[in-house]
Coordinates of C-alpha atoms (C1' of nucleotides) in Angstrom, one line a residue:
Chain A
X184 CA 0.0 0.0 0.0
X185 CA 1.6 3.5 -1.1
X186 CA 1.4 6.1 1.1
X187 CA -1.8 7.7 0.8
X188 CA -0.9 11.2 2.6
X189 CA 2.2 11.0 0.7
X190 CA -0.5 10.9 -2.4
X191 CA -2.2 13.6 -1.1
X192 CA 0.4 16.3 -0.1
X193 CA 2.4 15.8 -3.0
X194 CA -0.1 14.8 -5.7
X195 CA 2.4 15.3 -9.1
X196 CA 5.3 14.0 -7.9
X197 CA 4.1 11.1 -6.4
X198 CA 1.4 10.2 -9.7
X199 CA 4.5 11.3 -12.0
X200 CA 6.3 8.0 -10.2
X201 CA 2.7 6.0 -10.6
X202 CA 2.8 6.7 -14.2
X203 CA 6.1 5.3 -14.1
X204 CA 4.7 1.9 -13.5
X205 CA 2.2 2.5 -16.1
X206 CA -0.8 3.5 -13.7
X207 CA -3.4 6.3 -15.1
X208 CA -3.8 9.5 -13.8
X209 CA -7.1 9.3 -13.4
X210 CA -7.5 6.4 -10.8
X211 CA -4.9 8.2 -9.1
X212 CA -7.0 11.6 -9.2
X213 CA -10.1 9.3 -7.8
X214 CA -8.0 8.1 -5.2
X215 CA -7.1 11.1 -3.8
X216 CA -10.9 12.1 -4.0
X217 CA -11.6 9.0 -2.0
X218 CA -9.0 10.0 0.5
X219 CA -10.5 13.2 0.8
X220 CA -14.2 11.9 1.4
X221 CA -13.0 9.5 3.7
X222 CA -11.6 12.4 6.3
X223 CA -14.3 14.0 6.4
X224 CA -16.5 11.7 6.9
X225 CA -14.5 10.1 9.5
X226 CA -14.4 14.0 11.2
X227 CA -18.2 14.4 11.3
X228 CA -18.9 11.1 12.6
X229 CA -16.1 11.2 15.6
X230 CA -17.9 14.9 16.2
X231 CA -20.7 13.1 16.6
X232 CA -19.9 10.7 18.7
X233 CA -17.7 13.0 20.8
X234 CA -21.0 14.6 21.7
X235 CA -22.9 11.1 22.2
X236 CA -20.1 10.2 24.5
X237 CA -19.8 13.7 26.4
X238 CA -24.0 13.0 27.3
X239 CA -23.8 9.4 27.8
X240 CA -21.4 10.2 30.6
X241 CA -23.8 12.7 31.8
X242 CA -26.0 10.0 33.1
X243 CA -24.0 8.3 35.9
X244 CA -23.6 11.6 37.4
X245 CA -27.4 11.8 36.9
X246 CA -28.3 8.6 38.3
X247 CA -26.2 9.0 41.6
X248 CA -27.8 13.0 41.8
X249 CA -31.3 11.3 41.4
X250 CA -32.1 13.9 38.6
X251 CA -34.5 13.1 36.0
X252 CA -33.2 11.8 32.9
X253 CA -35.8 11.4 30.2
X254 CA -35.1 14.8 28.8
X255 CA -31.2 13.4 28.2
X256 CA -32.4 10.2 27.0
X257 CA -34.5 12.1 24.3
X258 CA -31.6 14.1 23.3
X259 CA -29.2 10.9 23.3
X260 CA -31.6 8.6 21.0
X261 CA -32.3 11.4 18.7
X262 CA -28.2 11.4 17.8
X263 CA -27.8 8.0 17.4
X264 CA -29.7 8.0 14.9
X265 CA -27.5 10.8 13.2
X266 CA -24.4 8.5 14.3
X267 CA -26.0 5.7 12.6
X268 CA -26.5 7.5 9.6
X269 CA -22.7 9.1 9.4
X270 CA -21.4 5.8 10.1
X271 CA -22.9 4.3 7.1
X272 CA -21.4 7.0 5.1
X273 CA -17.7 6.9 6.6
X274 CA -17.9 2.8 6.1
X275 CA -18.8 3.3 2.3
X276 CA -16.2 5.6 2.1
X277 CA -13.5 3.8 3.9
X278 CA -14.7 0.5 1.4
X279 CA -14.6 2.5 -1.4
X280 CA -11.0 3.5 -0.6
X281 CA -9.7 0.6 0.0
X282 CA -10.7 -1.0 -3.1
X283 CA -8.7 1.6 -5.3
X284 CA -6.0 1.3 -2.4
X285 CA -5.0 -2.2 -2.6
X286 CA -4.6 -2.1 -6.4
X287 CA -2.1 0.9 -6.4
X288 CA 1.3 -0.3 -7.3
X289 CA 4.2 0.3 -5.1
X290 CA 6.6 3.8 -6.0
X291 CA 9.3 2.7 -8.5
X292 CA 12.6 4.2 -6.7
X293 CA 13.8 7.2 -8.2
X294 CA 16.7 5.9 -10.1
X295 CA 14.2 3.1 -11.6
X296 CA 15.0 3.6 -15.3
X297 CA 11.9 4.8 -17.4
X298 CA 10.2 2.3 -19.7
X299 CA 7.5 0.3 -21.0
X300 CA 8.3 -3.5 -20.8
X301 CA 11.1 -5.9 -20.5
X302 CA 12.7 -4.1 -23.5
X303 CA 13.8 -1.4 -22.0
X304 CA 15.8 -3.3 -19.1
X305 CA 18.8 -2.5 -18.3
X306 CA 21.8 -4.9 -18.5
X307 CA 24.0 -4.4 -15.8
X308 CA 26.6 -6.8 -16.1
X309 CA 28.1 -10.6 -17.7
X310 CA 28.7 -12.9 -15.1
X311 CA 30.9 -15.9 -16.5
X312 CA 31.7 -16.2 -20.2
X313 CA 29.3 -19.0 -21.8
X314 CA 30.8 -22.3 -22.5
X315 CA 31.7 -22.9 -26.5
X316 CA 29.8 -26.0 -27.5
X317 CA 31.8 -27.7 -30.4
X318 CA 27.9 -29.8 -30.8
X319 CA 25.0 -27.9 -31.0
X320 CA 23.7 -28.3 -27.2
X321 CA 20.1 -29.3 -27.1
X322 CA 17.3 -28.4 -24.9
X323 CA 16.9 -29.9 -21.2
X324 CA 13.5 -31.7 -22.3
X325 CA 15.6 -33.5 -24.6
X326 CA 18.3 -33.8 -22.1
X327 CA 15.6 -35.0 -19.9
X328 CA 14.3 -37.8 -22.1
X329 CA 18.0 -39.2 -23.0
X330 CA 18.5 -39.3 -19.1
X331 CA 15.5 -40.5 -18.1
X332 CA 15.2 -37.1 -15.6
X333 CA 12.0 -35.8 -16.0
X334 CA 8.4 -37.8 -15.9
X335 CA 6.4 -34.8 -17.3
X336 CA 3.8 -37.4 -18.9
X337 CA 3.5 -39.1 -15.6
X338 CA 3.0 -35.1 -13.6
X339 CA 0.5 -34.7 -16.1
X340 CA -1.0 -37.9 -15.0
X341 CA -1.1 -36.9 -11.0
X342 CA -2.0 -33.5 -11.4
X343 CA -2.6 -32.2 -14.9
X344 CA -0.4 -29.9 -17.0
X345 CA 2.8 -27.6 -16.5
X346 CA 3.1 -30.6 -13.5
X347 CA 6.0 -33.2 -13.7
X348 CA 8.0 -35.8 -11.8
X349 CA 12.0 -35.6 -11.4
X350 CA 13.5 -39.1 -10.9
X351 CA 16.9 -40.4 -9.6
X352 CA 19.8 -38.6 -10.1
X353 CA 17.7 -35.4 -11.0
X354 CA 15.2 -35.6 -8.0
X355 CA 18.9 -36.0 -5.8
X356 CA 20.4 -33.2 -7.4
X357 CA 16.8 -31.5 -6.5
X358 CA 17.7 -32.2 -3.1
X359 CA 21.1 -31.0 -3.6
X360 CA 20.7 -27.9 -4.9
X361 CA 18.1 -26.7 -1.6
X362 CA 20.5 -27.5 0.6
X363 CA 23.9 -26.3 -1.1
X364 CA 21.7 -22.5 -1.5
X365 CA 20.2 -23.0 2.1
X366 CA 24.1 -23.3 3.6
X367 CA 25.1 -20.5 1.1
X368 CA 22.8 -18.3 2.4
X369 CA 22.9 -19.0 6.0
X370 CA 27.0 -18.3 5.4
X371 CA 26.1 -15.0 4.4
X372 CA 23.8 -14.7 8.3
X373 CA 20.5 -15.5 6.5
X374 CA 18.6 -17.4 9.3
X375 CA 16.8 -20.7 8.0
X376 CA 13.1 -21.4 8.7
X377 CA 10.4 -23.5 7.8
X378 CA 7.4 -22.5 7.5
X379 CA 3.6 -23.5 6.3
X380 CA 3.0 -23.4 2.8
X381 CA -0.4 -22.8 2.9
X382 CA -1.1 -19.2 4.5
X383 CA -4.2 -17.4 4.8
X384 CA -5.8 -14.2 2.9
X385 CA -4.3 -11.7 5.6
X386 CA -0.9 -12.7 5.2
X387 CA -1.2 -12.8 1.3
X388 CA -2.2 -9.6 1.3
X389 CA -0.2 -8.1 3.4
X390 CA 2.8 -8.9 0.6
X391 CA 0.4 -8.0 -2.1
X392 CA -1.0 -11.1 -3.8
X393 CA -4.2 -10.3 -3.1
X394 CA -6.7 -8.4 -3.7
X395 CA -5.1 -7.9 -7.1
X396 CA -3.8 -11.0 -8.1
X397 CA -6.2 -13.6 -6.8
X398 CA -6.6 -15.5 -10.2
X399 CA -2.5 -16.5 -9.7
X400 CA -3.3 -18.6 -6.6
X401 CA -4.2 -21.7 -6.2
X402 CA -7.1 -21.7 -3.5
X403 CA -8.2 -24.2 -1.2
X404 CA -11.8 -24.8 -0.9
X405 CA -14.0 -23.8 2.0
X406 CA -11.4 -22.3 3.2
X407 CA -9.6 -19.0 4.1
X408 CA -6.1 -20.8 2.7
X409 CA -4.0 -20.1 -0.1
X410 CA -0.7 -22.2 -1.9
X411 CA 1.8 -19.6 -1.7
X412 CA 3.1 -18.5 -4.5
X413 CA 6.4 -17.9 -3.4
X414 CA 8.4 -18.1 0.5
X415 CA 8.3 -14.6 0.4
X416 CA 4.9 -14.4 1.4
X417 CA 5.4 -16.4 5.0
X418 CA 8.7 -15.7 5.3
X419 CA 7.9 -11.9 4.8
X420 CA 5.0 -11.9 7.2
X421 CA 6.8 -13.7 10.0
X422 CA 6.6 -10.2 11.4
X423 CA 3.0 -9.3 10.6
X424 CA 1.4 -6.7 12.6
X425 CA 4.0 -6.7 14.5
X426 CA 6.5 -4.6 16.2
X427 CA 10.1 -5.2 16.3
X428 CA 12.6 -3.2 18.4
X429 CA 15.8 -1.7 16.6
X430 CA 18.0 -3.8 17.4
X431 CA 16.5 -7.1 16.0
X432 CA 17.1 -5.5 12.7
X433 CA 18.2 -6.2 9.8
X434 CA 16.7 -9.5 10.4
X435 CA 17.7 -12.2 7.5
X436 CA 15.9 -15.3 6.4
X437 CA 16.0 -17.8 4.1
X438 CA 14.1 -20.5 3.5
X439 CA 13.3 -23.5 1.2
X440 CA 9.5 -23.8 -0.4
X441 CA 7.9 -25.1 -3.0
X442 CA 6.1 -23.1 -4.8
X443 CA 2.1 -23.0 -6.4
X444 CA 1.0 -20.6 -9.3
X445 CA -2.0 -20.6 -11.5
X446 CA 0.0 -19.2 -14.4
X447 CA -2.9 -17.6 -15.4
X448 CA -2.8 -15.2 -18.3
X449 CA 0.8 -17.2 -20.1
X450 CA -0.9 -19.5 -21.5
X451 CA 1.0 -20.8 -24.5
X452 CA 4.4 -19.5 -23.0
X453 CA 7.1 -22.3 -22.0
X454 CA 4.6 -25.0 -22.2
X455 CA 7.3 -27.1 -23.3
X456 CA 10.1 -28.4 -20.6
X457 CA 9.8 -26.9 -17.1
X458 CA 10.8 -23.5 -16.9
X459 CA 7.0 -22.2 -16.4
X460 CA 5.1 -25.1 -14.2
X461 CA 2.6 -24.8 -11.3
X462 CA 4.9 -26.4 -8.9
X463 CA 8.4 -25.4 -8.5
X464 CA 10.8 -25.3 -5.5
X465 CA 12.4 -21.9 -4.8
X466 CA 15.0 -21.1 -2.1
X467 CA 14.6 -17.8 -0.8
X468 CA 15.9 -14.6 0.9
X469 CA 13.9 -12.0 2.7
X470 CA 15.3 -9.2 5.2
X471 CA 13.4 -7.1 7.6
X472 CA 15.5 -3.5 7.6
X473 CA 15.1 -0.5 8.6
X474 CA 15.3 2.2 6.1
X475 CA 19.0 3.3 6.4
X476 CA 19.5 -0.3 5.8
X477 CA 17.5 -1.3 2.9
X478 CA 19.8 -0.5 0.1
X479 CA 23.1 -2.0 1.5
X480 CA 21.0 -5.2 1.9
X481 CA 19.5 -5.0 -1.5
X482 CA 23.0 -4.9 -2.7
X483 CA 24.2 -7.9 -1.0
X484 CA 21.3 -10.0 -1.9
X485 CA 22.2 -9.5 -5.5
X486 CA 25.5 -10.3 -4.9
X487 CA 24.4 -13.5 -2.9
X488 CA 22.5 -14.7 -5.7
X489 CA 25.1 -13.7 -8.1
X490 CA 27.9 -15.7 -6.6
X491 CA 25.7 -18.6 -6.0
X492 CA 25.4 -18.8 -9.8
X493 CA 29.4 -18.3 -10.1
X494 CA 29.8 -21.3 -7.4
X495 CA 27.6 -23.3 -9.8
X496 CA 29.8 -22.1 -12.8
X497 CA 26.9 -20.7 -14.7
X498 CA 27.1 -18.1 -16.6
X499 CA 24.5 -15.4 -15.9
X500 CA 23.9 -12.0 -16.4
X501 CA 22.3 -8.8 -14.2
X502 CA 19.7 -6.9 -15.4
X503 CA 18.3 -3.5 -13.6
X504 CA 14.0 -3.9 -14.5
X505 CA 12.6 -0.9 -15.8
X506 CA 9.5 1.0 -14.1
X507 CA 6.9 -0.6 -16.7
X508 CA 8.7 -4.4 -15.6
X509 CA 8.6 -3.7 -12.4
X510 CA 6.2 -5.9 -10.2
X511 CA 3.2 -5.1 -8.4
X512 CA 5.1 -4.7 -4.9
X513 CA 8.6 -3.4 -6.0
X514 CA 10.3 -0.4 -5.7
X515 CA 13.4 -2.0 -7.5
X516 CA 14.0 -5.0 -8.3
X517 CA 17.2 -6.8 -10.0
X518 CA 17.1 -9.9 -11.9
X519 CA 19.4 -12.4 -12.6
X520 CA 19.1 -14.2 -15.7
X521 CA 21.3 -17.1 -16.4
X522 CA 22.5 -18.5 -20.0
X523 CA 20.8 -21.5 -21.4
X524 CA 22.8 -22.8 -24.2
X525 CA 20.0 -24.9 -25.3
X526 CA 17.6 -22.4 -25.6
X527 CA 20.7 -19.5 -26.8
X528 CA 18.9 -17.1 -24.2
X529 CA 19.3 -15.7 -20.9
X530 CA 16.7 -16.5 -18.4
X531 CA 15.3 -15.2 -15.9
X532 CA 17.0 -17.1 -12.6
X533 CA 16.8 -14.6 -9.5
X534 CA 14.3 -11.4 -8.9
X535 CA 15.8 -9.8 -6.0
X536 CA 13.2 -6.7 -5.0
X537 CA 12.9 -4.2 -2.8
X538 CA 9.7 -3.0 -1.7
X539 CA 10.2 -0.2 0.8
X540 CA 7.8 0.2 2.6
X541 CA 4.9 -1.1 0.6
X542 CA 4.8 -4.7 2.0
X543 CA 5.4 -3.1 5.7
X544 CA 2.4 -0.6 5.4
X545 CA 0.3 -3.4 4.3
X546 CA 1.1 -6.2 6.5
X547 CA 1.9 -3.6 9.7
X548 CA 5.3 -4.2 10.5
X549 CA 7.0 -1.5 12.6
X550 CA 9.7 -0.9 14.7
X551 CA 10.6 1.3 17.4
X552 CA 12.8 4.5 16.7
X553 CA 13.2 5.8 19.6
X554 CA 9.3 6.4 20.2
X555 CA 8.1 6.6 16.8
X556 CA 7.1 3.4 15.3
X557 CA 8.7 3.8 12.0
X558 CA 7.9 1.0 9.6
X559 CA 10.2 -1.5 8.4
X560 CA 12.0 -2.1 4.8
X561 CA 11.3 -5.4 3.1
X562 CA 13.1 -7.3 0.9
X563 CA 13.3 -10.1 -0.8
X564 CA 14.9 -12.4 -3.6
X565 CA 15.4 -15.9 -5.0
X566 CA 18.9 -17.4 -4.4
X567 CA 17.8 -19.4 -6.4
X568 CA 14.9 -20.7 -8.5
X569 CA 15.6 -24.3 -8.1
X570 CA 13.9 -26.3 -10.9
X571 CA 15.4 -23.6 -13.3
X572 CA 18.9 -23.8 -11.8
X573 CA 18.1 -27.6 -12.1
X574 CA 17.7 -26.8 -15.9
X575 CA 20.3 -24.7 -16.1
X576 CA 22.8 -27.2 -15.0
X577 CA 21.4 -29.8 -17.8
X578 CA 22.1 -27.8 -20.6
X579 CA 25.3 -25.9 -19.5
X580 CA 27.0 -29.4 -18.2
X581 CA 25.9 -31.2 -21.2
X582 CA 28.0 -33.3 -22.8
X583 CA 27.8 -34.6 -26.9
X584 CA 26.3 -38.1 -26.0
X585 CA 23.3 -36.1 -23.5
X586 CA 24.9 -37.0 -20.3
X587 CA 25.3 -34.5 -18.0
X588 CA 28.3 -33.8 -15.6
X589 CA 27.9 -32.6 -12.0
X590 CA 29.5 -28.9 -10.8
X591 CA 32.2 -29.6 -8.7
X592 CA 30.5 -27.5 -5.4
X593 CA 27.1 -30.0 -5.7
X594 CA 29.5 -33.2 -5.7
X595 CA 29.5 -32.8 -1.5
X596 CA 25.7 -32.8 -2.0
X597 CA 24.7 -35.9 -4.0
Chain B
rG983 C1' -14.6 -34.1 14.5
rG984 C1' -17.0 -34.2 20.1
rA985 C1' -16.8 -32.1 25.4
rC986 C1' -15.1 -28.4 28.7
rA987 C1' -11.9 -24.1 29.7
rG988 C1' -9.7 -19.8 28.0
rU989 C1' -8.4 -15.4 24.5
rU990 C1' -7.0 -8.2 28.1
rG991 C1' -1.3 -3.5 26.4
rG992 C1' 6.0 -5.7 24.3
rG993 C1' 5.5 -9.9 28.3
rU994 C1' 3.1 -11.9 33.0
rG995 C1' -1.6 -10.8 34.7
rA996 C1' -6.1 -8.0 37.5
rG997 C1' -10.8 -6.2 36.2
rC998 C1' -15.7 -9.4 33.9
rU999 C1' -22.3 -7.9 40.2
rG1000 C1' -22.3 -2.6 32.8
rG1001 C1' -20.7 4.1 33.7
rC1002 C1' -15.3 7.2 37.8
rU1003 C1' -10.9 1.4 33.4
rG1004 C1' -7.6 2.5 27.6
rA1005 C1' -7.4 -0.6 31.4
rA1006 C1' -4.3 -2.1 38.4
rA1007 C1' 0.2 -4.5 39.6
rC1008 C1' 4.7 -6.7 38.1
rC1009 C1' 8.4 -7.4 34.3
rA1010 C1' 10.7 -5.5 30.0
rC1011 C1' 11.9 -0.9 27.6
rA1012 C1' 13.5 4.6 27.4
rU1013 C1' 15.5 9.0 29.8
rC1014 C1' 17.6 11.0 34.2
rC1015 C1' 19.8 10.5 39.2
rC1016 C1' 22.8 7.9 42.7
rU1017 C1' 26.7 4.4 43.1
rG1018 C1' 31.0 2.8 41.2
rC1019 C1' 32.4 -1.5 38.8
rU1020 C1' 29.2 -5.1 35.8
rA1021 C1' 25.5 -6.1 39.1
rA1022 C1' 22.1 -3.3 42.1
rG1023 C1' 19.1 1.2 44.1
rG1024 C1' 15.8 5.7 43.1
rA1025 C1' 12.7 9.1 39.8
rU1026 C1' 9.9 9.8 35.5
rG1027 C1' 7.9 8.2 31.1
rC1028 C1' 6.0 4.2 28.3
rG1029 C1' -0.3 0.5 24.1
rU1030 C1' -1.9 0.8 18.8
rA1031 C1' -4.4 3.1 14.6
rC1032 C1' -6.5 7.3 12.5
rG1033 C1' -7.8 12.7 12.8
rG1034 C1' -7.0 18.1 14.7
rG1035 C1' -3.0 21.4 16.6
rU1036 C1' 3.8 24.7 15.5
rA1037 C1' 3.6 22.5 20.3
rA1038 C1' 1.8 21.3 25.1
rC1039 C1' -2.2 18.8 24.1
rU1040 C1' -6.6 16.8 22.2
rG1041 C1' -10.9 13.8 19.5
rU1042 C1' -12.4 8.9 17.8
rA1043 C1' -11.8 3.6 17.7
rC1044 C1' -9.6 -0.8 19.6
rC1045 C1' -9.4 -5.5 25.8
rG1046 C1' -9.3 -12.5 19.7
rA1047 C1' -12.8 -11.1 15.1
rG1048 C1' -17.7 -9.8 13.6
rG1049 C1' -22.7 -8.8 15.1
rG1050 C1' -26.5 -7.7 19.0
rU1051 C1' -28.7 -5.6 23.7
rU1052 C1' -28.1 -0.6 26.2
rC1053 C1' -28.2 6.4 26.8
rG1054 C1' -23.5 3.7 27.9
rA1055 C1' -19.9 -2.9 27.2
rA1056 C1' -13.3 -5.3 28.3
rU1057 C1' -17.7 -6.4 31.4
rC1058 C1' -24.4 -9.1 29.2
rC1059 C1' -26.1 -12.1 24.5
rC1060 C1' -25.1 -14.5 19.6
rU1061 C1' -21.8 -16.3 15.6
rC1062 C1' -16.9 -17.4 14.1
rA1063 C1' -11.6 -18.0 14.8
rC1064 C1' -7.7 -19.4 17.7
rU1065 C1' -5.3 -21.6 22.2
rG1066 C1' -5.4 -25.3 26.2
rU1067 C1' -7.1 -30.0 28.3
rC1068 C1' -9.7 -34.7 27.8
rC1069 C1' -11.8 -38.1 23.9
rG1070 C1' -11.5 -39.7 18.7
rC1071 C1' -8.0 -40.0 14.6
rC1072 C1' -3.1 -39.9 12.9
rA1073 C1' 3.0 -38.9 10.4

RNA sequence: GGACAGUUGGGUGAGCUGGCUGAAACCACAUCCCUGCUAAGGAUGCGUACGGGUAACUGUACCGAGGGUUCGAAUCCCUCACUGUCCGCCA
């Protein structure tokens, strides 16, 4: 959730940013109406009821003094009934709001580079030079089949499509892979929790999944439980409504999940092989900062991930998202994309974001400064996607004959 | 899933025969004082959110959530959620 006073005080600079991230004017120009209504409704009604309260009180005293109260009582019902009618008008307002609220995008940070789409992303640096194949490397579904890796008939099967089944020495290096990036990132003082992956509709909201994004989720039904879509969403709201004293902070987590998306909306995109699937298992980082902090932690996330990918010995590069790429949540966000020979394309690997406060405001994490309750800065990142790292590895290790070698850091691992 | 008990501020925990309780007390925390040496003593402050005010301060709401009764509810009633215990079931 943006800062709605923000919004309000500084109305052009903060719907030049929105516009940025490709929102209209005009919601932004009903939003601030809404604001607007909403205070002063909320200051007639609390007049109100400043008075209701000021002559309720007026009848202890009464009672003990034996006085007659039917006059008072007169006066009392006769503004309840206004309050009655003020509160329905402060609750439509305050509904109203938070409609157009929840759907606002975060700020893009000012040195978010302008643009529309994923074009207009900003390569940052090379990581690694990519291996010269003297064989033309083929794809990891092919890689798959000639190594018996991948079941995706037999996911299909269980579940239904964009599902699939890794067997032997690809479900071990599943396994390896978690826990070589779990150790990696607890080296670098990332603490390691497991956590439900199922939450409820508070906690997704409170990292932004929701209202907006509902159709992405995968829902369970009756009740008020979602899949997460990512560990970013418990690990984020570890600290909901919360709040944390100074000196817990930054706090630093990482965590292994598997994660559940709908896909809705790319249909048609990566249908082949199992770079886009409904299930995938993601390692991730989040941090919990104060402000100050945020961007020193942002940078060492990216390096985290970045030298996760040099451990593995594949080649990657980093890429600075534009304000029309940038997701619903982010302020900035940095991507890593890694070099799949088999496909002759970078992709995408790592999205490491910062959301400010956006997340905080949303899912009310604070901490103390001094006496203010300030809120916090959240963060967080993939280090790494694992089923793609998984994929990465097949094509990059490749040898002429389809079998596949094993990076030398994972060999402790299998 | 069934039965009973509970859910109060950062924590422990009173209040629950409805008004003077946004909430005692204790702990933690913050600032200051004393003392001097690492542990203790004293004073004051200290819930959250939103609004008004330069500020002191002040208004409204919140005692698990949502409804209801009442002029007035942490206190009474209803629904739901969660926690605990027993039973059932089970990794």
């Amino acid at each position: 959730m943006i800062d709605l006073k923000y919004l309000q005080k500084n109305f052009d600079e903060a719907s030049a940013k929105l516009i940025k991230k490709g929102v209209d004017e005009l919601t932004l120009e009903n939003l601030k109406e809404l604001f607007k209504t909403l205070k002063s409704a909320n200051a007639t009604l609390e007049e109100a009821k400043s008075e209701q309260n000021k002559m309720s009180k007026l009848f202890g005293e009464y009672m003990r003094e034996k006085k007659d109260i039917t006059e008072l009582k007169a006066k009392v019902n006769e503004k309840k009934e206004e309050i009655v009618r003020l509160q329905a008008i402060a609750r439509e307002a305050q509904e109203a709001l938070e409609l157009v609220a929840l759907a606002i995008p975060n700020f893009p940070d000012d040195s978010v580079p302008e643009g529309a789409n994923e074009d207009d992303n900003i390569e940052l640096k090379k990581v690694l030079e990519p291996r010269k194949f003297d064989f033309k490397p083929k794809e990891h579904w092919e890689l798959a089949q000639i190594n018996g890796w991948i079941d995706f008939e037999r996911g299909v099967k269980l579940a239904k499509s964009r599902f699939s089944v890794l067997r032997g020495e690809a479900a071990r290096l599943e396994r390896a892979l978690i826990n070589f990036f779990l150790d990696v990132n607890r080296e670098k003082g990332f603490e390691e929790v497991c956590v439900p992956f199922i939450n409820n509709s508070t906690m997704l909201q409170g990292t932004g999944q929701l209202p907006k994004f509902e159709d992405d989720l995968f829902k369970i039904d009756g009740e008020d439980l979602y899949l997460i879509p990512t560990a970013e969403v418990p690990l984020t709201n570890l600290y909901n409504d919360e709040i944390l004293t100074s000196k817990e902070l930054p706090i630093l987590l990482t965590g292994y999940t598997p994660c559940f998306r709908k896909e809705a909306g790319s249909a048609g995109r990566d249908t082949r092989g199992m770079i886009r699937q409904h299930q995938f298992d993601k390692v991730e980082m989040v941090a919990i900062t104060t402000p100050q902090q945020s961007e020193e932690i942002f940078e060492m996330m990216v390096d985290n991930a970045s030298e996760i990918l040099t451990k593995l010995g594949l080649p990657h590069r980093v890429i600075e998202l534009c304000g029309g790429d940038l997701g619903f949540s982010a302020a900035r966000t940095i991507d890593l994309e890694v070099w799949l020979p088999g496909q002759d394309k970078y992709r995408e690997i790592s999205s490491i974001s910062n959301t400010r406060d956006f997340q905080a405001r949303r899912a009310k994490i604070r901490y103390k400064d001094g006496k203010k309750n300030v809120l916090v800065n959240t963060l967080n990142g993939s280090a790494l996607a694992v089923g793609r790292t998984l994929v990465a590895i097949m094509e990059n290790y490749q040898n002429e004959d389809g079998t596949i070698e094993i990076p030398e850091v994972l060999k402790n691992y299998m």
